[in-house]
């Protein structure tokens, strides 16, 4: 089995608007990081416009506000 320092991979993370009753959750931010040779490489992050407001409970987790994604 290869060691972690020998692998190259990317990790993707999404933050969401929070679950609303009867609706599917929607993303409001995406982040990407690459790792190669045990070293962090490229980093990328972007807000994503949401068709609905960010739930209070989701804001408590990630701190993203409706104003921050208004022009995403």
CSV table of N, CA, C and O in Angstrom, one decimal:
chain,number,residue,atom,x,y,z
A,1,UNK,N,0.8,-1.2,0.0
A,1,UNK,CA,0.0,0.0,0.0
A,1,UNK,C,0.9,1.2,0.0
A,1,UNK,O,1.8,1.3,0.8
A,2,UNK,N,0.6,2.2,-0.9
A,2,UNK,CA,1.4,3.4,-0.9
A,2,UNK,C,1.3,4.3,0.3
A,2,UNK,O,0.2,4.3,1.0
A,3,UNK,N,2.3,5.0,0.6
A,3,UNK,CA,2.3,6.0,1.8
A,3,UNK,C,1.5,7.2,1.3
A,3,UNK,O,1.5,7.6,0.1
A,4,UNK,N,1.0,7.9,2.3
A,4,UNK,CA,0.3,9.2,2.0
A,4,UNK,C,1.2,10.2,1.2
A,4,UNK,O,0.8,10.8,0.3
A,5,UNK,N,2.4,10.2,1.6
A,5,UNK,CA,3.4,11.1,0.9
A,5,UNK,C,3.6,10.8,-0.5
A,5,UNK,O,4.2,11.6,-1.3
A,6,UNK,N,3.2,9.6,-1.0
A,6,UNK,CA,3.4,9.2,-2.3
A,6,UNK,C,2.1,9.4,-3.2
A,6,UNK,O,2.2,9.2,-4.4
A,7,UNK,N,1.1,9.8,-2.6
A,7,UNK,CA,-0.2,10.0,-3.3
A,7,UNK,C,-0.5,11.4,-3.7
A,7,UNK,O,0.0,12.4,-3.1
A,8,UNK,N,-1.2,11.6,-4.8
A,8,UNK,CA,-1.7,12.9,-5.2
A,8,UNK,C,-3.2,12.8,-5.2
A,8,UNK,O,-3.8,11.9,-5.8
A,9,UNK,N,-3.9,13.8,-4.6
A,9,UNK,CA,-5.3,13.8,-4.6
A,9,UNK,C,-5.9,15.1,-4.3
A,9,UNK,O,-5.2,16.0,-3.9
A,10,UNK,N,-7.2,15.3,-4.6
A,10,UNK,CA,-7.9,16.5,-4.3
A,10,UNK,C,-9.0,16.3,-3.4
A,10,UNK,O,-9.7,15.2,-3.4
A,11,UNK,N,-9.3,17.2,-2.5
A,11,UNK,CA,-10.4,17.1,-1.5
A,11,UNK,C,-11.4,18.3,-1.9
A,11,UNK,O,-10.9,19.4,-2.1
A,12,UNK,N,-12.7,18.0,-1.9
A,12,UNK,CA,-13.7,19.0,-2.2
A,12,UNK,C,-14.6,19.0,-0.9
A,12,UNK,O,-15.0,18.0,-0.4
A,13,UNK,N,-15.0,20.3,-0.6
A,13,UNK,CA,-15.9,20.5,0.6
A,13,UNK,C,-16.9,21.5,0.1
A,13,UNK,O,-16.7,22.5,-0.5
A,14,UNK,N,-18.2,21.2,0.5
A,14,UNK,CA,-19.3,22.1,0.3
A,14,UNK,C,-19.9,22.6,1.6
A,14,UNK,O,-19.9,21.9,2.6
A,15,UNK,N,-20.3,23.8,1.6
A,15,UNK,CA,-21.2,24.4,2.7
A,15,UNK,C,-22.5,24.6,2.1
A,15,UNK,O,-22.7,24.8,0.9
A,16,UNK,N,-23.6,24.5,2.9
A,16,UNK,CA,-24.9,24.5,2.4
A,16,UNK,C,-25.8,25.6,3.0
A,16,UNK,O,-25.4,26.1,4.1
A,17,UNK,N,-26.9,25.8,2.4
A,17,UNK,CA,-27.9,26.7,2.9
A,17,UNK,C,-28.7,26.2,4.1
A,17,UNK,O,-29.4,26.9,4.8
A,18,UNK,N,-28.5,24.9,4.4
A,18,UNK,CA,-29.3,24.3,5.5
A,18,UNK,C,-30.5,23.6,5.0
A,18,UNK,O,-31.1,24.0,4.0
A,19,UNK,N,-30.9,22.6,5.7
A,19,UNK,CA,-32.1,21.8,5.3
A,19,UNK,C,-33.3,22.5,5.6
A,19,UNK,O,-33.5,23.0,6.8
A,20,UNK,N,-34.3,22.7,4.7
A,20,UNK,CA,-35.6,23.2,4.9
A,20,UNK,C,-36.6,22.1,4.8
A,20,UNK,O,-36.5,21.3,3.9
A,21,UNK,N,-37.6,22.2,5.6
A,21,UNK,CA,-38.6,21.1,5.5
A,21,UNK,C,-39.2,21.0,4.1
A,21,UNK,O,-39.6,21.9,3.5
A,22,UNK,N,-39.1,19.7,3.6
A,22,UNK,CA,-39.7,19.4,2.3
A,22,UNK,C,-38.8,19.9,1.1
A,22,UNK,O,-39.3,19.8,0.0
A,23,UNK,N,-37.6,20.4,1.3
A,23,UNK,CA,-36.8,20.8,0.3
A,23,UNK,C,-35.4,20.1,0.3
A,23,UNK,O,-35.0,19.7,1.4
A,24,UNK,N,-34.8,20.0,-0.9
A,24,UNK,CA,-33.4,19.5,-0.9
A,24,UNK,C,-32.5,20.6,-0.6
A,24,UNK,O,-32.7,21.7,-0.9
A,25,UNK,N,-31.4,20.3,0.1
A,25,UNK,CA,-30.4,21.2,0.5
A,25,UNK,C,-29.7,21.8,-0.7
A,25,UNK,O,-29.6,21.1,-1.7
A,26,UNK,N,-29.2,23.0,-0.7
A,26,UNK,CA,-28.5,23.6,-1.8
A,26,UNK,C,-27.1,24.1,-1.3
A,26,UNK,O,-27.0,24.6,-0.2
A,27,UNK,N,-26.0,24.0,-2.2
A,27,UNK,CA,-24.7,24.5,-1.8
A,27,UNK,C,-24.6,26.0,-1.9
A,27,UNK,O,-25.3,26.6,-2.7
A,28,UNK,N,-23.8,26.6,-1.0
A,28,UNK,CA,-23.6,28.0,-1.0
A,28,UNK,C,-22.1,28.4,-1.1
A,28,UNK,O,-21.7,29.5,-1.3
A,29,UNK,N,-21.2,27.3,-0.9
A,29,UNK,CA,-19.8,27.6,-1.0
A,29,UNK,C,-19.1,26.2,-1.4
A,29,UNK,O,-19.6,25.2,-0.9
A,30,UNK,N,-18.1,26.3,-2.2
A,30,UNK,CA,-17.3,25.1,-2.6
A,30,UNK,C,-15.8,25.4,-2.3
A,30,UNK,O,-15.4,26.6,-2.5
A,31,UNK,N,-15.1,24.5,-1.8
A,31,UNK,CA,-13.7,24.6,-1.6
A,31,UNK,C,-13.0,23.4,-2.1
A,31,UNK,O,-13.5,22.3,-2.1
A,32,UNK,N,-11.8,23.6,-2.6
A,32,UNK,CA,-11.0,22.5,-3.2
A,32,UNK,C,-9.5,22.7,-2.7
A,32,UNK,O,-9.0,23.8,-2.7
A,33,UNK,N,-8.9,21.6,-2.4
A,33,UNK,CA,-7.5,21.6,-2.0
A,33,UNK,C,-6.8,20.4,-2.6
A,33,UNK,O,-7.4,19.3,-2.6
A,34,UNK,N,-5.6,20.5,-3.1
A,34,UNK,CA,-4.9,19.4,-3.7
A,34,UNK,C,-3.7,19.1,-2.7
A,34,UNK,O,-3.2,19.9,-2.0
A,35,UNK,N,-3.3,17.8,-2.7
A,35,UNK,CA,-2.2,17.3,-1.9
A,35,UNK,C,-1.4,16.4,-2.8
A,35,UNK,O,-1.9,15.5,-3.5
A,36,UNK,N,-0.1,16.7,-2.8
A,36,UNK,CA,0.8,15.9,-3.6
A,36,UNK,C,2.2,15.9,-2.9
A,36,UNK,O,2.7,16.9,-2.5
A,37,UNK,N,2.7,14.7,-2.8
A,37,UNK,CA,4.0,14.5,-2.1
A,37,UNK,C,3.9,14.9,-0.6
A,37,UNK,O,4.9,15.4,-0.1
A,38,UNK,N,2.7,14.8,0.0
A,38,UNK,CA,2.6,15.2,1.4
A,38,UNK,C,2.5,16.7,1.6
A,38,UNK,O,2.5,17.2,2.7
A,39,UNK,N,2.4,17.5,0.5
A,39,UNK,CA,2.4,18.9,0.6
A,39,UNK,C,1.0,19.5,0.0
A,39,UNK,O,0.6,19.0,-1.0
A,40,UNK,N,0.4,20.4,0.7
A,40,UNK,CA,-0.8,21.1,0.2
A,40,UNK,C,-0.4,21.9,-1.0
A,40,UNK,O,0.6,22.7,-1.0
A,41,UNK,N,-1.1,21.7,-2.1
A,41,UNK,CA,-0.8,22.5,-3.3
A,41,UNK,C,-1.8,23.6,-3.6
A,41,UNK,O,-1.9,24.5,-2.8
A,42,UNK,N,-2.6,23.4,-4.6
A,42,UNK,CA,-3.6,24.5,-5.0
A,42,UNK,C,-4.8,24.5,-4.0
A,42,UNK,O,-5.3,23.5,-3.5
A,43,UNK,N,-5.2,25.7,-3.7
A,43,UNK,CA,-6.4,26.0,-2.9
A,43,UNK,C,-7.4,26.8,-3.7
A,43,UNK,O,-7.0,27.8,-4.4
A,44,UNK,N,-8.6,26.5,-3.6
A,44,UNK,CA,-9.7,27.2,-4.3
A,44,UNK,C,-10.9,27.3,-3.5
A,44,UNK,O,-11.3,26.3,-2.8
A,45,UNK,N,-11.6,28.4,-3.5
A,45,UNK,CA,-12.8,28.6,-2.8
A,45,UNK,C,-13.7,29.6,-3.5
A,45,UNK,O,-13.2,30.6,-4.0
A,46,UNK,N,-15.0,29.3,-3.5
A,46,UNK,CA,-15.9,30.2,-4.2
A,46,UNK,C,-17.3,30.1,-3.6
A,46,UNK,O,-17.8,29.0,-3.2
A,47,UNK,N,-18.0,31.3,-3.4
A,47,UNK,CA,-19.4,31.3,-3.0
A,47,UNK,C,-20.2,30.8,-4.2
A,47,UNK,O,-19.9,31.0,-5.4
A,48,UNK,N,-21.4,30.3,-3.9
A,48,UNK,CA,-22.4,29.9,-4.9
A,48,UNK,C,-23.7,30.5,-4.6
A,48,UNK,O,-24.2,30.4,-3.5
A,49,UNK,N,-24.3,31.1,-5.6
A,49,UNK,CA,-25.6,31.8,-5.4
A,49,UNK,C,-26.7,30.7,-5.0
A,49,UNK,O,-26.8,29.7,-5.6
A,50,UNK,N,-27.5,31.1,-4.0
A,50,UNK,CA,-28.5,30.2,-3.6
A,50,UNK,C,-29.9,30.8,-3.9
A,50,UNK,O,-30.1,32.0,-3.7
A,51,UNK,N,-30.8,30.0,-4.4
A,51,UNK,CA,-32.2,30.5,-4.7
A,51,UNK,C,-33.0,30.7,-3.4
A,51,UNK,O,-34.1,31.2,-3.5
A,52,UNK,N,-32.5,30.3,-2.3
A,52,UNK,CA,-33.3,30.5,-1.1
A,52,UNK,C,-32.3,31.0,0.1
A,52,UNK,O,-31.1,30.8,0.0
A,53,UNK,N,-32.9,31.6,1.1
A,53,UNK,CA,-32.0,32.1,2.2
A,53,UNK,C,-31.3,31.0,2.9
A,53,UNK,O,-31.7,29.9,3.0
A,54,UNK,N,-30.2,31.4,3.5
A,54,UNK,CA,-29.4,30.5,4.3
A,54,UNK,C,-30.1,30.4,5.7
A,54,UNK,O,-30.4,31.4,6.3
A,55,UNK,N,-30.3,29.1,6.1
A,55,UNK,CA,-30.9,28.9,7.4
A,55,UNK,C,-30.1,29.4,8.6
A,55,UNK,O,-28.9,29.3,8.5
A,56,UNK,N,-30.7,29.8,9.6
A,56,UNK,CA,-30.0,30.3,10.8
A,56,UNK,C,-29.1,29.2,11.3
A,56,UNK,O,-27.9,29.5,11.6
A,57,UNK,N,-29.5,28.0,11.4
A,57,UNK,CA,-28.7,26.9,11.9
A,57,UNK,C,-27.4,26.7,11.0
A,57,UNK,O,-26.4,26.4,11.5
A,58,UNK,N,-27.6,26.8,9.7
A,58,UNK,CA,-26.4,26.7,8.8
A,58,UNK,C,-25.4,27.8,9.0
A,58,UNK,O,-24.2,27.6,9.0
A,59,UNK,N,-25.9,29.1,9.2
A,59,UNK,CA,-25.1,30.2,9.5
A,59,UNK,C,-24.2,30.0,10.7
A,59,UNK,O,-23.1,30.5,10.8
A,60,UNK,N,-24.8,29.3,11.7
A,60,UNK,CA,-24.1,29.1,13.0
A,60,UNK,C,-22.9,28.1,12.8
A,60,UNK,O,-22.0,28.2,13.5
A,61,UNK,N,-23.0,27.3,11.8
A,61,UNK,CA,-21.9,26.3,11.5
A,61,UNK,C,-20.8,27.0,10.6
A,61,UNK,O,-19.7,26.9,11.0
A,62,UNK,N,-21.2,27.6,9.5
A,62,UNK,CA,-20.2,28.1,8.6
A,62,UNK,C,-20.0,29.6,8.5
A,62,UNK,O,-19.1,30.1,8.0
A,63,UNK,N,-21.0,30.4,9.1
A,63,UNK,CA,-20.8,31.8,9.2
A,63,UNK,C,-21.1,32.6,7.9
A,63,UNK,O,-20.9,33.8,7.8
A,64,UNK,N,-21.6,31.9,6.8
A,64,UNK,CA,-21.8,32.6,5.5
A,64,UNK,C,-23.2,33.2,5.6
A,64,UNK,O,-24.2,32.6,6.1
A,65,UNK,N,-23.3,34.5,5.1
A,65,UNK,CA,-24.6,35.2,5.2
A,65,UNK,C,-25.2,35.3,3.8
A,65,UNK,O,-24.5,35.1,2.8
A,66,UNK,N,-26.5,35.6,3.7
A,66,UNK,CA,-27.1,35.8,2.5
A,66,UNK,C,-26.5,37.0,1.7
A,66,UNK,O,-26.4,36.9,0.4
A,67,UNK,N,-26.0,38.0,2.4
A,67,UNK,CA,-25.4,39.1,1.7
A,67,UNK,C,-24.1,38.7,1.0
A,67,UNK,O,-23.8,39.2,-0.1
A,68,UNK,N,-23.4,37.7,1.5
A,68,UNK,CA,-22.1,37.3,0.9
A,68,UNK,C,-22.3,36.5,-0.4
A,68,UNK,O,-21.4,36.5,-1.2
A,69,UNK,N,-23.4,35.9,-0.5
A,69,UNK,CA,-23.7,35.1,-1.7
A,69,UNK,C,-24.6,35.8,-2.7
A,69,UNK,O,-24.9,35.2,-3.8
A,70,UNK,N,-25.1,37.0,-2.4
A,70,UNK,CA,-26.1,37.7,-3.2
A,70,UNK,C,-25.6,37.9,-4.6
A,70,UNK,O,-26.4,37.8,-5.6
A,71,UNK,N,-24.3,38.2,-4.8
A,71,UNK,CA,-23.8,38.4,-6.2
A,71,UNK,C,-22.9,37.3,-6.7
A,71,UNK,O,-22.1,37.4,-7.6
A,72,UNK,N,-23.0,36.1,-6.0
A,72,UNK,CA,-22.2,35.0,-6.4
A,72,UNK,C,-22.6,34.4,-7.8
A,72,UNK,O,-23.7,34.5,-8.2
